[in-house]
Amino acid sequence: MTTKLLILGGTTEASALAGLVAAAGVDAVFSYAGRVAAPKSQPLPTRVGGFGGADGLAQYIGESNISHVVDATHPFAAQMSWNAYHACKAEDVPMIALTRPAWCAQAGDRWRHVSDVDGAVAALAGRAKRVLLALGKQNVPAFVGASQHHYVLRLVDQPEVAPDLPHHTVVLARGPFDVAGDLALMRDHAIDVVVCKNSGGSGAEAKLAAARALDLPVILIDRPDLPQCDTCATAEAVVEWVAQTRAT
Ligand code: NAP
């Protein structure tokens, strides 16, 4: 079977991998969920949209002669990771996850860990505050359960329908972010508390450094359970894995 990679993307790391794979001349397809209006263009053939669950992905793998799957999705895109795991098992195709280590608290951090978005909403019980919600648009509706707060919503695209939160400000921005910018954002909007996911990686870490510098509390959503599969931490290691699994 000839080598043909399917890269499940939507992260900075996936884009770095696409560049490396294209430069190496490896046949590959890049896949986006289609969540943002103008996704970053890739130097690889790109498809957009869901596959139709694990069965749909298995069918796509078979029909497109995919020989290897790289799960380079965000650590909170658990549904896609599980679908990829089951589809690769069904099609007997090797899969690897390109992962990033979770963030760990440093001296001066005031983190409160919660297990999911509902936990973050519950942690916001109490008097009205100004909250920086750095979560992605699909998680915003849950915060109607704590609608006393003023939310600063950092989003990639302007929402098509205004969020159902009585007090909010939308800030449009696409990472990677830096500490100076995040400090300015938190100061300009008089933020009292930050809510975010433990995404790991460097592109979104600045908000944690900014919160530390301003002595702000952070409600940090812990990662969901992900399938146990081969993992690597760099794009170079993925290319090496492809070469090795091709040779066997
Ligand atoms: P999810 O809940 O795990 O996936 C929901 C469904 O979206 C999947 O079942 C699949 O649909 C489709 N999907 C997800 N990723 C896809 C991909 N790369 N290519 C094709 N279809 C995909 O995913 P999510 O949390 O909504 O994340 C969606 C995308 O945004 C991912 O690419 C992820 O890397 C990126 N992202 C997510 C977050 C986050 O916090 N969750 C943050 C930054 C970026 P079907 O079942 O129909 O195949």
Coordinates of C-alpha atoms and ligand atoms in Angstrom, one line a residue:
M1 CA 0.0 0.0 0.0
T2 CA 1.3 3.5 -0.8
T3 CA 1.7 6.0 2.0
K4 CA -1.1 8.5 2.3
L5 CA -1.6 10.5 5.5
L6 CA -4.8 11.9 6.9
I7 CA -4.0 14.8 9.2
L8 CA -6.9 15.7 11.5
G9 CA -6.2 19.4 12.2
G10 CA -7.4 22.5 13.7
T11 CA -4.3 23.4 15.8
T12 CA -1.0 25.2 15.5
E13 CA 0.8 21.9 15.7
A14 CA -1.2 20.4 12.9
S15 CA -0.3 23.3 10.7
A16 CA 3.4 22.9 11.5
L17 CA 3.1 19.2 10.6
A18 CA 1.4 20.1 7.3
G19 CA 4.3 22.3 6.4
L20 CA 6.8 19.5 7.2
V21 CA 4.9 16.8 5.4
A22 CA 4.5 19.0 2.3
A23 CA 8.2 19.8 2.3
A24 CA 9.0 16.1 2.6
G25 CA 6.8 15.3 -0.4
V26 CA 4.6 12.9 1.5
D27 CA 1.1 12.3 0.0
A28 CA -1.4 13.7 2.6
V29 CA -4.8 15.2 3.1
F30 CA -5.5 17.8 5.8
S31 CA -8.9 17.8 7.5
Y32 CA -10.7 20.7 9.2
A33 CA -14.0 20.4 11.1
G34 CA -15.1 23.7 9.6
R35 CA -15.7 25.6 12.8
V36 CA -14.1 28.9 11.7
A37 CA -15.1 31.0 8.7
A38 CA -11.7 31.3 7.1
P39 CA -9.4 28.5 8.3
K40 CA -5.7 28.9 7.8
S41 CA -4.7 27.6 4.3
Q42 CA -2.5 24.6 4.3
P43 CA 0.2 23.5 1.8
L44 CA -1.7 20.2 1.4
P45 CA -5.0 19.1 -0.2
T46 CA -7.6 20.1 2.3
R47 CA -11.1 18.8 3.1
V48 CA -13.6 20.5 5.4
G49 CA -16.4 19.1 7.5
G50 CA -17.3 16.1 9.6
F51 CA -17.0 12.5 8.3
G52 CA -20.2 11.2 9.9
G53 CA -18.9 9.6 13.1
A54 CA -16.4 6.8 13.4
D55 CA -18.2 4.7 10.7
G56 CA -18.1 7.7 8.3
L57 CA -14.4 8.2 9.0
A58 CA -13.7 4.4 8.5
Q59 CA -15.4 4.6 5.1
Y60 CA -13.4 7.7 4.2
I61 CA -10.2 6.0 5.2
G62 CA -11.0 3.0 3.0
E63 CA -12.3 5.0 0.0
S64 CA -9.4 7.5 0.0
N65 CA -6.7 4.8 0.5
I66 CA -5.4 6.4 3.7
S67 CA -2.5 4.5 5.1
H68 CA -1.8 6.5 8.3
V69 CA -3.9 8.8 10.5
V70 CA -2.4 11.6 12.6
D71 CA -4.7 13.0 15.2
A72 CA -3.5 16.5 15.5
T73 CA -6.7 17.9 16.9
H74 CA -7.0 20.0 20.0
P75 CA -6.8 18.1 23.3
F76 CA -10.4 19.0 24.0
A77 CA -11.7 17.6 20.6
A78 CA -12.3 14.3 22.3
Q79 CA -15.1 13.1 20.1
M80 CA -12.9 13.4 17.0
S81 CA -10.0 11.6 18.8
W82 CA -12.3 8.7 19.8
N83 CA -13.8 8.5 16.4
A84 CA -10.4 8.3 14.8
Y85 CA -9.3 5.6 17.3
H86 CA -12.3 3.4 16.5
A87 CA -12.1 4.0 12.7
C88 CA -8.4 3.2 12.6
K89 CA -9.0 0.0 14.5
A90 CA -11.8 -1.0 12.1
E91 CA -9.7 -0.3 9.1
D92 CA -6.5 -1.6 10.6
V93 CA -4.7 1.6 9.8
P94 CA -2.0 2.9 12.2
M95 CA -2.8 6.1 14.1
I96 CA -0.6 8.5 16.2
A97 CA -1.7 11.5 18.2
L98 CA 0.4 14.7 18.1
T99 CA 0.0 15.9 21.6
R100 CA 1.1 18.8 23.7
P101 CA 1.8 18.6 27.4
A102 CA -0.8 20.0 29.7
W103 CA 0.1 23.3 31.5
C104 CA 1.3 23.0 35.1
A105 CA 0.9 25.6 37.8
Q106 CA 3.9 27.8 38.7
A107 CA 4.6 29.8 41.8
G108 CA 2.1 32.7 41.9
D109 CA -0.6 30.9 40.0
R110 CA -4.1 31.0 41.5
W111 CA -5.7 28.1 39.6
R112 CA -8.9 26.4 40.4
H113 CA -9.3 23.1 38.5
V114 CA -12.7 22.0 37.3
S115 CA -13.4 18.9 35.3
D116 CA -15.6 20.4 32.5
V117 CA -17.4 23.5 31.3
D118 CA -20.4 22.9 33.7
G119 CA -17.8 22.9 36.5
A120 CA -16.5 26.2 35.4
V121 CA -20.0 27.7 35.3
A122 CA -20.6 26.4 38.9
A123 CA -17.3 27.8 40.0
L124 CA -18.5 31.3 38.9
A125 CA -21.4 31.3 41.5
G126 CA -21.5 34.5 43.5
R127 CA -21.3 38.2 42.9
A128 CA -21.0 39.7 39.5
K129 CA -17.5 39.8 38.1
R130 CA -15.8 40.6 34.8
V131 CA -14.8 37.3 33.3
L132 CA -12.4 36.7 30.4
L133 CA -13.9 33.6 28.7
A134 CA -11.2 32.2 26.4
L135 CA -12.9 29.0 25.4
G136 CA -14.3 28.9 21.9
K137 CA -17.8 29.7 20.7
Q138 CA -19.3 26.3 21.2
N139 CA -18.9 26.5 25.0
V140 CA -20.3 30.0 25.4
P141 CA -24.0 29.1 25.8
A142 CA -23.3 27.1 29.0
F143 CA -22.4 30.4 30.8
V144 CA -26.1 31.5 30.6
G145 CA -26.1 29.6 33.9
A146 CA -24.0 32.4 35.5
S147 CA -25.5 35.3 33.7
Q148 CA -24.8 37.9 36.5
H149 CA -21.2 38.4 35.1
H150 CA -19.9 40.5 32.4
Y151 CA -18.1 38.2 29.9
V152 CA -15.3 39.2 27.6
L153 CA -15.6 36.6 24.9
R154 CA -12.4 36.1 22.9
L155 CA -13.5 34.5 19.6
V156 CA -12.1 33.9 16.2
D157 CA -15.2 35.0 14.3
Q158 CA -18.1 37.4 15.1
P159 CA -20.9 35.1 16.3
E160 CA -23.8 34.8 13.8
V161 CA -26.3 35.0 16.6
A162 CA -25.5 37.2 19.6
P163 CA -24.6 35.2 22.7
D164 CA -27.5 34.9 25.1
L165 CA -25.5 36.6 27.9
P166 CA -27.0 39.9 29.1
H167 CA -23.6 41.5 29.7
H168 CA -20.8 40.7 27.3
T169 CA -18.2 42.1 25.0
V170 CA -16.8 40.2 22.0
V171 CA -13.1 40.6 21.2
L172 CA -12.1 39.1 17.9
A173 CA -8.6 37.6 17.8
R174 CA -6.8 34.6 16.5
G175 CA -3.8 33.1 18.3
P176 CA -1.0 32.7 18.9
F177 CA -1.2 35.3 21.6
D178 CA 1.6 37.1 23.6
V179 CA 1.9 38.2 27.2
A180 CA 1.9 41.9 26.5
G181 CA -1.3 41.7 24.4
D182 CA -3.0 39.6 27.0
L183 CA -1.9 41.9 29.9
A184 CA -3.4 44.8 27.9
L185 CA -6.6 42.9 27.2
M186 CA -7.1 42.0 30.9
R187 CA -6.3 45.6 32.1
D188 CA -8.4 47.3 29.4
H189 CA -11.4 45.2 30.3
A190 CA -10.8 45.2 34.1
I191 CA -10.9 41.4 34.2
D192 CA -11.4 39.8 37.6
V193 CA -11.2 36.1 36.6
V194 CA -10.1 34.1 33.6
V195 CA -11.8 30.9 32.5
C196 CA -10.0 28.6 30.0
K197 CA -9.2 25.1 29.1
N198 CA -5.9 23.3 29.9
S199 CA -5.0 23.3 26.2
G200 CA -1.2 23.2 26.7
G201 CA 1.2 24.4 24.1
S202 CA 2.6 27.8 23.6
G203 CA 0.0 29.6 21.4
A204 CA -2.5 30.2 24.2
E205 CA -0.3 30.2 27.3
A206 CA 0.2 33.9 27.5
K207 CA -3.1 34.4 29.3
L208 CA -1.9 32.3 32.2
A209 CA 1.3 34.4 32.5
A210 CA -0.8 37.6 32.3
A211 CA -3.2 36.4 35.0
R212 CA -0.2 35.5 37.2
A213 CA 1.4 38.9 36.7
L214 CA -2.0 40.6 37.6
D215 CA -2.6 38.2 40.5
L216 CA -5.9 37.1 38.9
P217 CA -7.6 33.7 39.6
V218 CA -8.0 31.3 36.8
I219 CA -10.7 28.7 36.5
L220 CA -8.9 26.0 34.5
I221 CA -10.9 23.2 32.8
D222 CA -9.0 19.9 33.0
R223 CA -8.6 17.7 29.9
P224 CA -11.2 15.1 28.9
D225 CA -10.4 11.4 28.6
L226 CA -8.7 10.6 25.4
P227 CA -8.0 7.2 23.8
Q228 CA -4.8 5.4 24.7
C229 CA -2.7 5.3 21.4
D230 CA 0.8 6.1 20.2
T231 CA 1.7 9.7 20.8
C232 CA 4.5 12.1 20.0
A233 CA 5.2 15.6 20.8
T234 CA 6.7 17.1 17.6
A235 CA 5.9 17.2 13.9
E236 CA 9.3 15.8 13.2
A237 CA 8.5 12.7 15.3
V238 CA 5.3 12.2 13.3
V239 CA 7.3 12.2 10.0
E240 CA 9.8 9.7 11.6
W241 CA 6.9 7.5 12.7
V242 CA 5.4 7.5 9.2
A243 CA 8.8 6.5 7.8
Q244 CA 9.1 3.7 10.3
T245 CA 5.6 2.3 10.0
R246 CA 6.0 2.4 6.2
A247 CA 9.1 0.3 6.4
T248 CA 7.5 -2.5 8.4
Ligands
NAP1 P1 -15.1 17.3 18.7 O1 -16.2 17.8 19.6 O2 -14.1 16.3 19.1 O3 -15.7 16.8 17.3 C1 -17.1 16.9 17.0 C2 -17.2 16.5 15.6 O4 -16.6 17.5 14.7 C3 -16.5 15.2 15.2 O5 -17.3 14.1 15.6 C4 -16.4 15.4 13.7 O6 -17.6 15.2 13.1 C5 -16.0 16.8 13.6 N1 -14.6 17.1 13.6 C6 -13.8 17.5 14.6 N2 -12.6 17.7 14.2 C7 -12.5 17.4 12.9 C8 -11.5 17.5 11.9 N3 -10.3 17.9 12.2 N4 -11.9 17.1 10.6 C9 -13.1 16.8 10.3 N5 -14.1 16.7 11.2 C10 -13.8 17.1 12.5 O7 -14.3 18.6 18.1 P2 -14.4 20.2 18.6 O8 -14.0 20.2 20.0 O9 -15.7 20.7 18.2 O10 -13.2 20.8 17.7 C11 -13.4 21.0 16.3 C12 -12.1 21.4 15.7 O11 -11.7 22.6 16.3 C13 -11.0 20.4 15.8 O12 -10.4 20.4 14.5 C14 -10.1 20.9 16.9 O13 -8.8 20.6 16.6 C15 -10.3 22.4 16.8 N6 -10.2 23.1 18.1 C16 -11.0 22.7 19.1 C17 -10.8 23.4 20.3 C18 -11.6 22.9 21.6 O14 -11.4 23.6 22.6 N7 -12.4 21.9 21.5 C19 -9.9 24.4 20.5 C20 -9.1 24.8 19.3 C21 -9.3 24.1 18.2 P3 -18.0 13.8 12.5 O15 -18.4 12.9 13.7 O16 -19.2 14.1 11.6 O17 -16.9 13.2 11.7

